[in-house]
XYZ file of C-alpha atoms in Angstrom:
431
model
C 185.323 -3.261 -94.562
C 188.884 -2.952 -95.009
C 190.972 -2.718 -98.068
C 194.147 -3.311 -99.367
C 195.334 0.101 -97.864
C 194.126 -0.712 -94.743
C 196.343 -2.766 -91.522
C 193.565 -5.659 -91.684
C 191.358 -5.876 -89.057
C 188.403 -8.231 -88.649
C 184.991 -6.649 -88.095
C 184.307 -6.050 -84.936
C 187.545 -7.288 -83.352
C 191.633 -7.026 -83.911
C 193.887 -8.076 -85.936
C 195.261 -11.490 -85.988
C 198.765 -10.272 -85.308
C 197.449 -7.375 -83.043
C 196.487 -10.603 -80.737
C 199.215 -12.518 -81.149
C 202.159 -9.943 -80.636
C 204.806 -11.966 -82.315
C 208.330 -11.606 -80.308
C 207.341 -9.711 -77.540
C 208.088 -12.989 -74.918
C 211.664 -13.830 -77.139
C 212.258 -9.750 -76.084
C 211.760 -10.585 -72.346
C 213.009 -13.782 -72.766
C 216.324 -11.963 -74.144
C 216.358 -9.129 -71.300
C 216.368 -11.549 -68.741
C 219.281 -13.583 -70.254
C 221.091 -10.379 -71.035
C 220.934 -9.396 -67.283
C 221.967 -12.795 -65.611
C 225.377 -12.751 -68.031
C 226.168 -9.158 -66.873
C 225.917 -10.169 -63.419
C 228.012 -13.017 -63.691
C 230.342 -10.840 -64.905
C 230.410 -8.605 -62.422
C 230.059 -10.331 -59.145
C 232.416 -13.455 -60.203
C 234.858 -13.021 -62.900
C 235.194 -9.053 -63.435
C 238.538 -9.763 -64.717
C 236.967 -11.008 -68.186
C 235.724 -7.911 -69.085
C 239.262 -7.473 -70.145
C 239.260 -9.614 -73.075
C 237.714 -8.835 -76.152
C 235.063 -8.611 -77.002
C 233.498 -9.763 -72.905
C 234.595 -5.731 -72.159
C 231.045 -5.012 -73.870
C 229.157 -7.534 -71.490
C 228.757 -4.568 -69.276
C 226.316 -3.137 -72.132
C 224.271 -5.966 -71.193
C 222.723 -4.590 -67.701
C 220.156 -2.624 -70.415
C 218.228 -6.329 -70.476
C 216.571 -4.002 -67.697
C 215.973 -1.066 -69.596
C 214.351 -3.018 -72.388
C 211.865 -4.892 -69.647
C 210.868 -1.366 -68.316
C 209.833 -0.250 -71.837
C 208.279 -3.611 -72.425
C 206.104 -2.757 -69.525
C 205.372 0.694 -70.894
C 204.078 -0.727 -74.752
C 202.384 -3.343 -72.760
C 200.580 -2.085 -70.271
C 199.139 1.087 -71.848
C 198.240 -0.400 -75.112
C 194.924 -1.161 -73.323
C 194.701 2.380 -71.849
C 195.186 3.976 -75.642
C 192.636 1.866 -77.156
C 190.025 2.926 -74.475
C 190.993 6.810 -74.949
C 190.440 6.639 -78.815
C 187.429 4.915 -78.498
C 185.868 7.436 -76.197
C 185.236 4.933 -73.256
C 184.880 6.744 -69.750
C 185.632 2.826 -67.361
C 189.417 1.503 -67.614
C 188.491 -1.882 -65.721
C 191.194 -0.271 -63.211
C 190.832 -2.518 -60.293
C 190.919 -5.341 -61.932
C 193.670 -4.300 -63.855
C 195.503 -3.796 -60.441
C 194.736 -6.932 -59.250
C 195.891 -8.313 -62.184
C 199.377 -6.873 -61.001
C 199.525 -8.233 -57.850
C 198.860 -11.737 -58.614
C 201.344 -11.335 -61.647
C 204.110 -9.952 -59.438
C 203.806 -10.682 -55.743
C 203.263 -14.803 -55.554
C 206.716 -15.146 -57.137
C 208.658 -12.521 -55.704
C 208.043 -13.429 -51.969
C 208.490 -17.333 -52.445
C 212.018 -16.472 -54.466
C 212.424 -13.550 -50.978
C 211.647 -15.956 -48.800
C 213.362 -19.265 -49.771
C 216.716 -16.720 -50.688
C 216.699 -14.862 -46.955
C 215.394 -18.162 -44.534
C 216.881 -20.774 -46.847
C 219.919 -20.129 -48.739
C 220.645 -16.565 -46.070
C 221.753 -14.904 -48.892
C 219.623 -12.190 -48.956
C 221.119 -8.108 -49.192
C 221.397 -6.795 -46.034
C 220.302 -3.145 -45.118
C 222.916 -1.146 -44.156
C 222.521 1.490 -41.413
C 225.612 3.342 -42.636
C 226.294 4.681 -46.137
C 229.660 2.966 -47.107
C 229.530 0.415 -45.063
C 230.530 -3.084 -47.242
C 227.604 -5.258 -48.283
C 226.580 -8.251 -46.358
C 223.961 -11.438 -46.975
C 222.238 -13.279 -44.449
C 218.560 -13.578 -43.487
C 216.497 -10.416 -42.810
C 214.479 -9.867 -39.675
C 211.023 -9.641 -39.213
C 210.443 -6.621 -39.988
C 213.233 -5.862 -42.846
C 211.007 -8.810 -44.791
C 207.566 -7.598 -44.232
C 209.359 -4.018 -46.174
C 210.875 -6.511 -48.583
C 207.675 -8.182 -49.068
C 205.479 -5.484 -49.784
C 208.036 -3.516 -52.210
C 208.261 -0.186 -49.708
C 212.174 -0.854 -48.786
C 213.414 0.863 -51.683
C 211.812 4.292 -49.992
C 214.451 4.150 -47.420
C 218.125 4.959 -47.925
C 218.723 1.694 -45.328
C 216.967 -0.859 -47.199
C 217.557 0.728 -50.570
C 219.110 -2.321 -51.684
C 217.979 -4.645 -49.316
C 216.535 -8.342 -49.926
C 216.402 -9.205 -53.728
C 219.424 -6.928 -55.579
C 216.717 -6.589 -57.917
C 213.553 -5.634 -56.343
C 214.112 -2.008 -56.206
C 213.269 -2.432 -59.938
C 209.907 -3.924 -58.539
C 209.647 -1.194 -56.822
C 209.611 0.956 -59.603
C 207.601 -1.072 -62.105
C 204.573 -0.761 -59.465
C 205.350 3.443 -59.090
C 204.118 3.130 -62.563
C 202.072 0.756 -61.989
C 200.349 2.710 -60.321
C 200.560 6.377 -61.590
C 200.144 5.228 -65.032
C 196.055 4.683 -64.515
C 195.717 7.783 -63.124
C 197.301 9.605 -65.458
C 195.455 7.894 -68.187
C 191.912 9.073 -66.036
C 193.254 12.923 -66.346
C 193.763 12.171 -70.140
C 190.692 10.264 -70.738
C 188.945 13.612 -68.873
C 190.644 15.768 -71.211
C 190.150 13.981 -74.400
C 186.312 14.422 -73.717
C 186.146 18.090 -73.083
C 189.420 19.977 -74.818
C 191.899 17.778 -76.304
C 191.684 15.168 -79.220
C 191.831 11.712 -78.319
C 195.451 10.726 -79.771
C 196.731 14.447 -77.613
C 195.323 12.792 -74.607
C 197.140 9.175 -74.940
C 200.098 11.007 -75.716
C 199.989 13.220 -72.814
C 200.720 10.423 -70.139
C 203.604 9.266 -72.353
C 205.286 12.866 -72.215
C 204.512 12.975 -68.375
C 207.126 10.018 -67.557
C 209.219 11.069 -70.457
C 209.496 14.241 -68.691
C 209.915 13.030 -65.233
C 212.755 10.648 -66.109
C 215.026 13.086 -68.379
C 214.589 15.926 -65.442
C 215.637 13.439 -63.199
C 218.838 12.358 -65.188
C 219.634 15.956 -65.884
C 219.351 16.106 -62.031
C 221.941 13.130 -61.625
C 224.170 14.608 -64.502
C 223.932 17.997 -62.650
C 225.002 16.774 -59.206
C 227.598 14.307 -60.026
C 229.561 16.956 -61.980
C 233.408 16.867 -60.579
C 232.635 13.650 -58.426
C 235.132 10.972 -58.691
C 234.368 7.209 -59.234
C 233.818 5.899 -55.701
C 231.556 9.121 -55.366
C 229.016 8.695 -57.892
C 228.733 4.988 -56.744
C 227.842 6.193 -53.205
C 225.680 9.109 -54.673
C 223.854 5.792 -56.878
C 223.811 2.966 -55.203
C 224.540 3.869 -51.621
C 223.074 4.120 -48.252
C 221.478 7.353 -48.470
C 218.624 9.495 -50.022
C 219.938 10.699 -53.642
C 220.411 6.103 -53.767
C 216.486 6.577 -53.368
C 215.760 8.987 -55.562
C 218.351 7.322 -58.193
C 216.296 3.868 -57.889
C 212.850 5.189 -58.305
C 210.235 6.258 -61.070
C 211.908 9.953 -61.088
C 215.222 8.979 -62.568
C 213.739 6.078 -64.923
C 210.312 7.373 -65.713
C 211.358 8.252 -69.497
C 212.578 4.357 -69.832
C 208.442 3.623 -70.117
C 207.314 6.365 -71.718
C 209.277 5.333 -75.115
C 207.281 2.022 -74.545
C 203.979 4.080 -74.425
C 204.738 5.870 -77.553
C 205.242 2.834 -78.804
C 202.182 1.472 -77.896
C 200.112 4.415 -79.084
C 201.599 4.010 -82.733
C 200.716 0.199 -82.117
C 197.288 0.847 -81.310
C 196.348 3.043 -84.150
C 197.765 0.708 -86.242
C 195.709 -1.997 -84.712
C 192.854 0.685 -85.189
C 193.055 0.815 -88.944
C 193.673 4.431 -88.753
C 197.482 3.796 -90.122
C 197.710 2.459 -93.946
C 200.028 -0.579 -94.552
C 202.493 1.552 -96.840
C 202.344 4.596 -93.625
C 202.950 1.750 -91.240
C 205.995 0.415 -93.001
C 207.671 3.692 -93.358
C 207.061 4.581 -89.764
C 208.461 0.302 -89.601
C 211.857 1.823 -91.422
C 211.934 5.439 -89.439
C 211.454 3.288 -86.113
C 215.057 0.745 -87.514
C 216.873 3.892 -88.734
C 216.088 6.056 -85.173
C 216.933 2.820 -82.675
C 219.993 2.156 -84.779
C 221.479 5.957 -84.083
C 219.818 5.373 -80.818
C 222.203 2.663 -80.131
C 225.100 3.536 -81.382
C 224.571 6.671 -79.287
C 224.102 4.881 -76.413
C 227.472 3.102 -76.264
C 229.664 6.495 -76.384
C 231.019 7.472 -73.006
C 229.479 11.102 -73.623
C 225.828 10.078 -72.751
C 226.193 9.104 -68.994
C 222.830 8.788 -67.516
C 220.926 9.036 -70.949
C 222.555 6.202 -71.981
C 219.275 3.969 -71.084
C 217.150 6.779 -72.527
C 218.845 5.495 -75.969
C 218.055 1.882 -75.937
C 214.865 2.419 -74.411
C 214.466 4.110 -77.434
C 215.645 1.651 -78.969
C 214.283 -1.242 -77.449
C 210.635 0.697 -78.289
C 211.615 0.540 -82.131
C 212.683 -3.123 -81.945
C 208.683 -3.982 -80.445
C 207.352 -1.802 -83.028
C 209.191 -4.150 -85.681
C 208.589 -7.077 -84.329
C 205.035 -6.418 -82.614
C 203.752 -4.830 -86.455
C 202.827 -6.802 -89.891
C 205.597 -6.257 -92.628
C 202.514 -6.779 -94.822
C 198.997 -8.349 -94.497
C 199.264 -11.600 -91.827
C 202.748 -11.144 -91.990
C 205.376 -10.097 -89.479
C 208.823 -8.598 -90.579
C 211.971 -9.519 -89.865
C 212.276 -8.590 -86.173
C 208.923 -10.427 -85.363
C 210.145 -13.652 -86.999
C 213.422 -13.516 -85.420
C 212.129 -13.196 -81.926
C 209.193 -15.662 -82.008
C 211.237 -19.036 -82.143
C 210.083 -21.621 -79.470
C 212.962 -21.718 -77.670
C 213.342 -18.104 -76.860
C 209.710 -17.837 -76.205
C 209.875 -20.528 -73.722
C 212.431 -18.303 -71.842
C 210.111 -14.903 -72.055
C 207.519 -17.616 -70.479
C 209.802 -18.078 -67.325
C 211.317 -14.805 -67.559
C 210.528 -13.176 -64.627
C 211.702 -16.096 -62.298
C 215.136 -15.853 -63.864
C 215.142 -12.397 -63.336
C 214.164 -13.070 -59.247
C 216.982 -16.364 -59.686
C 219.882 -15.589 -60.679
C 221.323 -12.845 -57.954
C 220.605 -15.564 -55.139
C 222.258 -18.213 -56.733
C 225.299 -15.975 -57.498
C 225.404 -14.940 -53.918
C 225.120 -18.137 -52.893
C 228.168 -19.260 -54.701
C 229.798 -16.719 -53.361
C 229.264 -16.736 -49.669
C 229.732 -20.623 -50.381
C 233.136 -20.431 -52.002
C 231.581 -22.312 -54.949
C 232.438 -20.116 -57.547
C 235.270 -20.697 -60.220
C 238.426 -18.478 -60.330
C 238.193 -15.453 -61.955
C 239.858 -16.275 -65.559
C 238.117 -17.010 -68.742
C 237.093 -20.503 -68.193
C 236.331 -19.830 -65.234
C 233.944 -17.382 -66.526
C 232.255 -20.014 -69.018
C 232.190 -22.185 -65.904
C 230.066 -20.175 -63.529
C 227.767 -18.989 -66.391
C 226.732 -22.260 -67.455
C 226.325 -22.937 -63.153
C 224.436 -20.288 -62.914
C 222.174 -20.556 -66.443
C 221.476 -24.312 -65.236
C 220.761 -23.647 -61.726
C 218.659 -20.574 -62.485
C 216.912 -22.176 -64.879
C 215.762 -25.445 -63.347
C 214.601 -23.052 -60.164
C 212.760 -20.619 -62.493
C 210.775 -23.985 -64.394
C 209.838 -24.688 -60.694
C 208.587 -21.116 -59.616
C 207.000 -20.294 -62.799
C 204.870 -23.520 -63.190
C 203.937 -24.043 -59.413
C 203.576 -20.689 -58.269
C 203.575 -18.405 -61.368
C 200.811 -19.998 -63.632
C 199.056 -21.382 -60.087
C 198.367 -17.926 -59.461
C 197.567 -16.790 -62.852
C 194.786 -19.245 -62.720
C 192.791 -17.087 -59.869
C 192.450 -14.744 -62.555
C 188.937 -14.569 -64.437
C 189.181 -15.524 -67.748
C 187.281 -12.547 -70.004
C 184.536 -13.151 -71.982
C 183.588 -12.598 -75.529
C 183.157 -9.098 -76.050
C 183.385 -7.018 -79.503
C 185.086 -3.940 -78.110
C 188.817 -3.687 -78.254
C 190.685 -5.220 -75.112
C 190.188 -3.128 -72.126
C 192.584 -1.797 -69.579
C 191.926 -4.601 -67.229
C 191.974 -8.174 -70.167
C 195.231 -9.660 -71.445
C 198.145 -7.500 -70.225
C 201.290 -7.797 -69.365
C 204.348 -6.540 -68.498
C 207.578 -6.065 -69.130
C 208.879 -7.952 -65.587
C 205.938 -10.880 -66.197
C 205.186 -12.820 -69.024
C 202.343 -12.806 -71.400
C 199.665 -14.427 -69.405
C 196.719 -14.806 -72.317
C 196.386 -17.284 -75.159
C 197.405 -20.449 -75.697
C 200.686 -21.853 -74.837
């Protein structure tokens, strides 16, 4: 039985708003937005970025930090409620299949059309320096592309979708996350308590992705502009480590956290008065995080802030202000409309690079001036849009359909029932 000092949960099940986790899809649906204007920006009318206030469209590129600690609160929600209830089998497999159909059918039709279609995929480049260049990949370039390994090579780094190597990295912890989550589940049962071992996979990637920024920070120290680019986004090994789980680990492990305070919420173990100060604590530490984060003096750590931020915004808007009702953040990012684009999300996020490149290589872009900058942004929301519609409903949801719907059960959702993640959308409950 609950009581009035209790999160309400119904007997034998969660929480109403525990289910419904109001604003997570307006989040995504705002990260992918945020990313396609920055890369408008950059690839067709840099000179905007001059006028004030477009300089701070830059600030926008962390549309990708908030997706990675989407994925993080998302995706090991499931794995926290199994450790504090004591249960030894994660669903894992199915979980991982789960992954594959939410990731793969999309990707390689958006690869495929964008290299043998439009030939405007990223060419690997055999030589670090040498100027980028779009076409169709080979045979064997694609087959890399297709099954998200190109991103180990300091050749293909970059190669295919701009984006993928962020694929890449989303399955690294796809991946590592369950098995961590095994070590802690072992551990919970014979040393640790159960909220020590959800909390230790959280400070594994936290602690993977600062050492790897202090690493970048270290190594970049007296290198000029066009050297850190090449040392980040070149044609060469420290590019590899840059774009991989060891330099953005941290990014889901504020997610995590997240998700642990989430789930004991959820739980009933957290009071409605504790939950709403650790509701104002979360505001007050991703406002400071924030404002941190757009100082020149942070460098690399910069996404370390508004992941941290980003985890405080789902904790808002994901949490009740009070009983059955969601606070401020949850109500602002629940409307339809946003929602809608959370639902297609992850095509835009595939979209929008192809259809800028294809401009490009085209000669279909606008001049670079202000309107010209309006211009190709509403080109390239429309086109992206009508093309994500079309991949999301005839390929996305297809494939969510080979998915077996759960059934009934009175436990807590398990590892394998109802996730998500930050780069997909929310795949369970009505639409």
């Amino acid at each position: 039985m609950t009581t009035d000092t209790q999160v309400p949960r119904p007997a034998g099940g969660r929480p109403e708003w525990a289910r419904r986790l109001t604003g997570i899809e307006g989040l995504r649906g705002l990260a992918a937005l945020a990313v396609l204007v920055y890369h408008v920006q950059r690839n067709l009318n840099r000179s905007s970025a001059d006028v004030w206030p477009l300089g701070e469209v830059s600030f926008l590129s962390h549309g990708l930090t908030l997706f990675f600690t989407l994925s993080g609160f998302l995706l090991f929600r499931p794995f926290v409620a199994a450790l504090l209830d004591g249960r030894e089998h994660f669903g894992t497999a199915r979980y991982l299949l789960n992954r594959v159909i939410r990731i793969f059918p999309a990707y390689i039709v958006v690869l495929l059309f964008s290299s043998i279609v439009l030939q405007v995929a990223y060419l690997p480049r055999p030589v670090d320096g040498q100027s980028a260049e779009f076409g169709r990949l080979d045979a064997g370039d694609t087959l890399l592309n297709a099954v998200l390994l190109q991103g180990y090579f300091p050749r293909t780094v970059r190669s295919g979708l701009e984006v993928a190597w962020t694929l890449g990295v989303e399955v690294a912890f796809y991946v590592l996350m369950p098995l961590l989550a095994f070590g802690a589940a072992w551990l919970a049962r014979r040393f640790v308590h159960p909220l020590v071992g959800s909390i230790l996979p959280a400070a594994f990637f936290a602690a993977l992705g600062i050492a790897g920024k202090v690493w970048m920070l270290s190594s970049e120290v007296g290198m000029d502009g066009s050297e850190k680019l090449s040392f980040e986004w070149g044609a060469n090994w420290t590019t590899v480590v840059a774009r991989s789980i060891l330099v953005h680990g941290d990014l889901f492990a504020y997610g995590m956290i997240a998700a642990i305070i989430f789930i004991y919420a959820e739980s009933g173990r957290i009071s409605l008065k504790r939950l709403n100060r650790w509701r104002w604590a979360a505001a007050l530490v991703g406002v400071g995080a924030l404002v941190l984060a757009t100082t020149d003096m942070t460098g690399p750590f910069s996404s370390s802030l508004v992941a941290i931020a980003s985890a405080a915004v789902l904790l808002l808007a994901a949490t009740p202000r009070s009983a059955g009702h969601p606070g401020w953040a949850g109500r602002l990012f629940s409307s339809r409309g946003l929602g809608w684009f959370g639902l297609v999300s992850f095509s835009i996020y595939l979209w929008h690079l192809p259809v800028i490149r294809f401009m490009q290589v085209h000669g279909l872009a606008l001049p670079d001036t202000l309107p010209g900058f309006v211009g190709n942004l509403a080109i390239v929301f429309v086109v992206t849009i009508a093309l994500s519609a079309l991949t999301y409903y005839f390929v996305e949801a297809q494939a969510l359909k080979l998915k077996k719907r759960k059934t009934p059960t009175p436990k807590p959702s398990s590892a394998a029932d109802g996730e998500t993640s930050g780069l997909g959308s929310a795949d369970t409950g009505p639409r």
